[in-house]
Amino acid sequence: MITSSLTVQKSFKQARSVYLLLAILFLVAASAFGYFRGRGLLAMRGAISGNESQIITLQKEKEEANARYVETRTAFAKDMTDFSNIIGKIVPQGERYTEFTRALDEYFARNLTPENPILASSLRFGKGAQVEDTPFFNLPTSLTITSSPENFFKFLRFVEQSGSIETGTRLMDIQGIRINFTEEDVSFTVDLRTFYRPEQ
Amino acid sequence: MPETNQISGNGSGNGAPDKFQVTLPSQSGSTDEVEKKSAFSFLQNLLKKEKPDATSSPAAATQTSPIAVAAASPSAAQVLPSTVQAPAVPAAPSSIKPQEGNVYSKLFGKSDMSQTGKKADTNGGSKSPLQKILGAKPFLARAPTLDEFAERRKVIRAKRFFFFVATIAILFVAFVSVQLNPEFELFGKTIAKKFEETNQSVVAVQTETNEARLRLVLFHVNRLNLHGDSFLFYQNILSSAQSTASEKTFARAKLAGQQKEIERSLEAIKDAFSKPFIITTSVNQDVSRIDLEKQFEDALKASLQSKQSALDPQKPEDREELRTIGNIIQLLDNRAFRGFLKNINLSGLDEKGTADIIQRIRERGSDELSAIAQLKQKRIPWTEIMSRIDEVTRKVDKVYGQGLFEELGGVRYTNYDFNTKTGQISLTGQVKTDDAKTFTLLADIVDAFEKSLYFKDVDYRDFSKSKSEQFGYSSGLRLQFTLQGAHEKDPRDSTLVTL
């Protein structure tokens, strides 16, 4: 009877030990999991609050940057309107060779005086092609002009100063020039590159 | 002395005891008592109905009585183990009178315990109806001791503790696992999801800030180009020999104003670039600065491209924005240019320094005005070239260009042929001398051009002359040479005899 009771008690003790051991094992496992994975979770929580405060600061900076951009645009609106208009004249969108023809004619008419004659006897346009390493296209243009020496140099300077914001004339570049000086005037044939942006 | 209940059972035939008794503690007035009574009456009824054989029925009755009690009334079973010291009442042999013998036989109607065991064994093969009803004898049928109960309670507590710990542990692990999974959204956003979102938000807001800053930078680069273009235009007038005095005075006045505007834009660009372009978060803190810059560049580019795709190039109101976005993307791709703008030193900036900065911006810039400026920079200033040709010619003909060729002789050019692609210049003309040294004049012209820093590779190998009846000797001239680059070295520039 006593032996049986002791056996039962022993088995109870064993069962209790097993439960306690299992509880400890679960505790240890959960703690280990918590240590390794929970640490990451805590770090994430810390990072979230850090990010949130960072977002508030960045939002302020973004608003400041936007406000500054708007303010600057407003302050220099005229500059930029001029800029857009002038760019459109310097490098127009598309060949626009008829516009260019009118512009050249206007130039020759303005500089033609009895003392200093200038006459463009021919004007030819070639086929446009893209200029290497630039976003622009070239419209080959050939002009034959007879003028006084003064107007000849004036025309050369007109071409050299073209494409400037100050002049607002279409960008040109002399590719070749053949000049023939006579007693009173200069006759010359000039090959030009005139530039334009492709049409979108 | 506790009150007890007595249960009596009647045997039937074959010398079996007529009566057996089980003494139970009484809890008078309690519901247990009622339950016990009903349990025992149930057992009595069962025994009456059945007719067990003479030897087994009392034994069976006595042996199964605790079980029957327990089965019939759980409350009674709870009472029994602690109070009933002799649970089984074995059947006594027919020769032994129930009222005689020892205490054991008096109590249980058996002569000794060994007989009880034998009897029980003999009955093992055939189960009584009660046994059939109640099933096998339970393990804990033996009344546990107080110590056993204490131990059992401890086990229960340990078991409860284990389940508690296991539940908490499982819940904890499940919670952590769920929170670490950004995809799990059953109970709302997990910490991992929030973490991911806030990180993305940081990058998104920084990208938007970068876009605003780059728009500002681009605006000032355009403004700088605008004023820079005018600045260089007026500077060219000032440095050109072809400009008049009034042109130069006007240009001088304009130049100062342009420089002020350029400095203003340069300061704004430097200020925008002094702000951080990148931001470190907990996910990118180990990424190198270069890689991080690349990440933010890509993020901004993707954001701009998505905006670009939403715009319609056919709509005039969208074209300007499309051009701006295109220029920002070019600025983003041109890291060297951004670095240059960021590191410009503005202290003690003079006219020359400003012109240098503008030129460098235009060389490196990838916007339209920079592209225009690059084209303009490649242009050959033919008026300057013609001035230089005149300058070189005057070294050998002091009266060149003064309209005295017919009277005094010298050099006269009738044809110029300039080729921009090859940089070649062809001059056709005439030379005239009053003495016979016409070849010497031609040789002097060749050397003068060769010695010039602006021209090289002069080729003239065919000398001829004729005597003029009106004025000395004359010869035709056909010179061919090439333009010499600004920093190009030509050994013949210094080895020739100075004229």
XYZ file of C-alpha atoms in Angstrom, chain A residues 1 4-5 8-9 12-13 15-16 19-20 22-23 26-27 30 33-34 37-38 41 44-45 47-48 51-52 54-55 58-59 61-62 65-66 68-69 72-73 76 79-80 83-84 87 90-91 131 134-136 152-153 156-157 159-167 171-181 183 195 197 200, chain B residues 142 145 147-148 151-152 154-155 158-159 161-162 165-166 169 172-173 176-177 179-180 191-192 194-195 198-199 201-202 205-206 208-209 212-213 215-216 219-220 222-223 226-227 229-230 233-234 242-243 247 264 271 279-280 282 319-320 323 368-369 371-372 375-376 379 381-383 386 412-421:
158
model
C 0.000 0.000 0.000
C 1.989 1.947 -4.277
C 1.355 5.391 -2.854
C 1.964 7.200 -7.539
C 3.569 10.171 -5.851
C 3.063 12.636 -10.101
C 6.391 14.260 -9.383
C 4.662 14.403 -14.491
C 5.067 17.707 -12.684
C 5.301 19.924 -17.294
C 7.702 22.313 -15.637
C 8.217 21.807 -21.002
C 7.120 25.179 -19.634
C 8.672 27.006 -24.130
C 9.826 29.992 -22.116
C 9.990 32.055 -26.813
C 12.783 33.876 -30.560
C 11.951 37.165 -28.909
C 13.339 38.345 -33.943
C 11.790 40.637 -31.397
C 10.801 44.231 -34.341
C 11.636 48.521 -36.660
C 9.406 50.304 -34.174
C 12.920 53.211 -37.029
C 9.240 53.905 -37.691
C 11.075 57.866 -40.053
C 7.903 59.613 -39.004
C 12.071 62.543 -40.556
C 9.047 62.700 -42.858
C 11.343 66.502 -45.035
C 7.799 67.676 -45.708
C 11.884 71.127 -46.522
C 9.865 70.084 -49.546
C 11.835 74.165 -51.755
C 8.545 74.329 -53.661
C 11.194 78.971 -53.195
C 10.848 77.623 -56.716
C 11.783 82.482 -57.982
C 9.654 81.697 -61.014
C 11.923 86.161 -62.766
C 13.208 86.573 -67.737
C 11.851 83.122 -68.420
C 13.935 83.043 -72.530
C 11.255 80.748 -73.948
C 14.811 80.109 -77.708
C 16.977 81.120 -82.122
C 16.238 77.456 -82.698
C 23.674 67.643 -86.151
C 23.234 67.985 -80.409
C 19.474 67.861 -80.182
C 19.294 70.125 -83.249
C 29.990 92.443 -96.488
C 31.689 92.669 -93.104
C 29.622 88.411 -91.600
C 29.120 89.891 -88.135
C 25.954 85.674 -88.999
C 28.579 85.465 -86.254
C 26.280 87.131 -83.706
C 23.269 85.062 -84.698
C 21.766 82.768 -82.089
C 22.369 85.285 -79.334
C 19.672 86.216 -76.846
C 20.571 89.844 -77.373
C 19.964 89.703 -81.130
C 21.346 80.438 -85.127
C 23.634 80.289 -88.197
C 27.118 79.055 -88.839
C 29.321 79.739 -91.898
C 30.500 76.496 -93.441
C 32.281 77.994 -96.407
C 32.700 81.338 -98.080
C 34.106 82.323 -101.436
C 34.806 86.006 -101.745
C 35.617 87.927 -104.862
C 36.826 91.510 -104.380
C 37.201 97.500 -107.574
C 19.567 75.191 -86.967
C 14.601 71.678 -83.291
C 7.514 66.718 -81.598
C -7.687 2.636 -4.805
C -3.669 9.256 0.097
C 0.039 13.101 -0.074
C -1.007 11.737 -3.398
C 1.065 15.778 -5.483
C -1.785 15.490 -7.869
C 0.826 20.120 -7.835
C 0.774 18.247 -11.118
C 2.256 22.441 -13.144
C 0.055 21.402 -16.034
C 1.327 26.588 -15.599
C 2.703 24.739 -18.604
C 3.344 29.425 -20.501
C 2.869 27.545 -23.780
C 4.809 31.677 -25.767
C 4.115 35.839 -28.418
C 5.808 33.981 -31.282
C 6.185 38.664 -33.427
C 5.996 36.577 -36.606
C 4.381 41.767 -36.994
C 7.493 40.871 -38.942
C 4.957 46.807 -37.826
C 6.958 45.495 -40.787
C 4.461 50.326 -41.356
C 8.252 50.197 -41.382
C 7.544 54.898 -43.677
C 10.827 54.060 -45.395
C 7.605 57.702 -47.599
C 11.000 59.063 -46.531
C 9.358 62.925 -49.830
C 13.120 63.313 -50.308
C 9.939 65.256 -54.241
C 12.222 67.698 -52.410
C 11.762 70.898 -56.392
C 15.429 71.747 -55.829
C 13.685 72.564 -60.846
C 15.078 75.579 -59.012
C 15.628 77.580 -63.573
C 18.775 79.342 -62.402
C 18.611 78.756 -67.669
C 18.652 82.223 -66.165
C 20.264 83.785 -70.505
C 22.391 86.404 -68.794
C 24.713 84.717 -73.316
C 24.280 88.480 -73.073
C 27.871 88.904 -76.365
C 28.911 92.209 -74.789
C 35.498 95.516 -85.466
C 33.450 97.202 -82.689
C 29.346 99.990 -79.145
C 22.852 85.882 -58.131
C 22.580 77.033 -52.099
C 18.840 60.647 -46.922
C 19.785 57.624 -44.891
C 17.501 52.269 -41.348
C 5.090 71.221 -73.996
C 6.883 73.596 -71.613
C 10.827 70.343 -71.941
C 19.278 73.574 -74.983
C 21.096 76.839 -74.362
C 23.879 73.005 -76.776
C 23.364 76.275 -78.645
C 27.516 75.191 -81.504
C 28.310 78.866 -81.275
C 31.820 78.719 -85.138
C 34.833 84.068 -86.546
C 35.581 84.779 -90.181
C 35.672 88.548 -89.707
C 40.092 88.245 -92.262
C 46.148 92.585 -103.192
C 43.769 89.709 -102.593
C 40.975 89.221 -105.025
C 39.482 85.922 -103.837
C 39.068 84.294 -100.464
C 37.879 80.757 -100.004
C 37.182 79.597 -96.462
C 36.205 76.084 -95.544
C 34.951 75.625 -91.994
C 35.010 71.822 -92.101
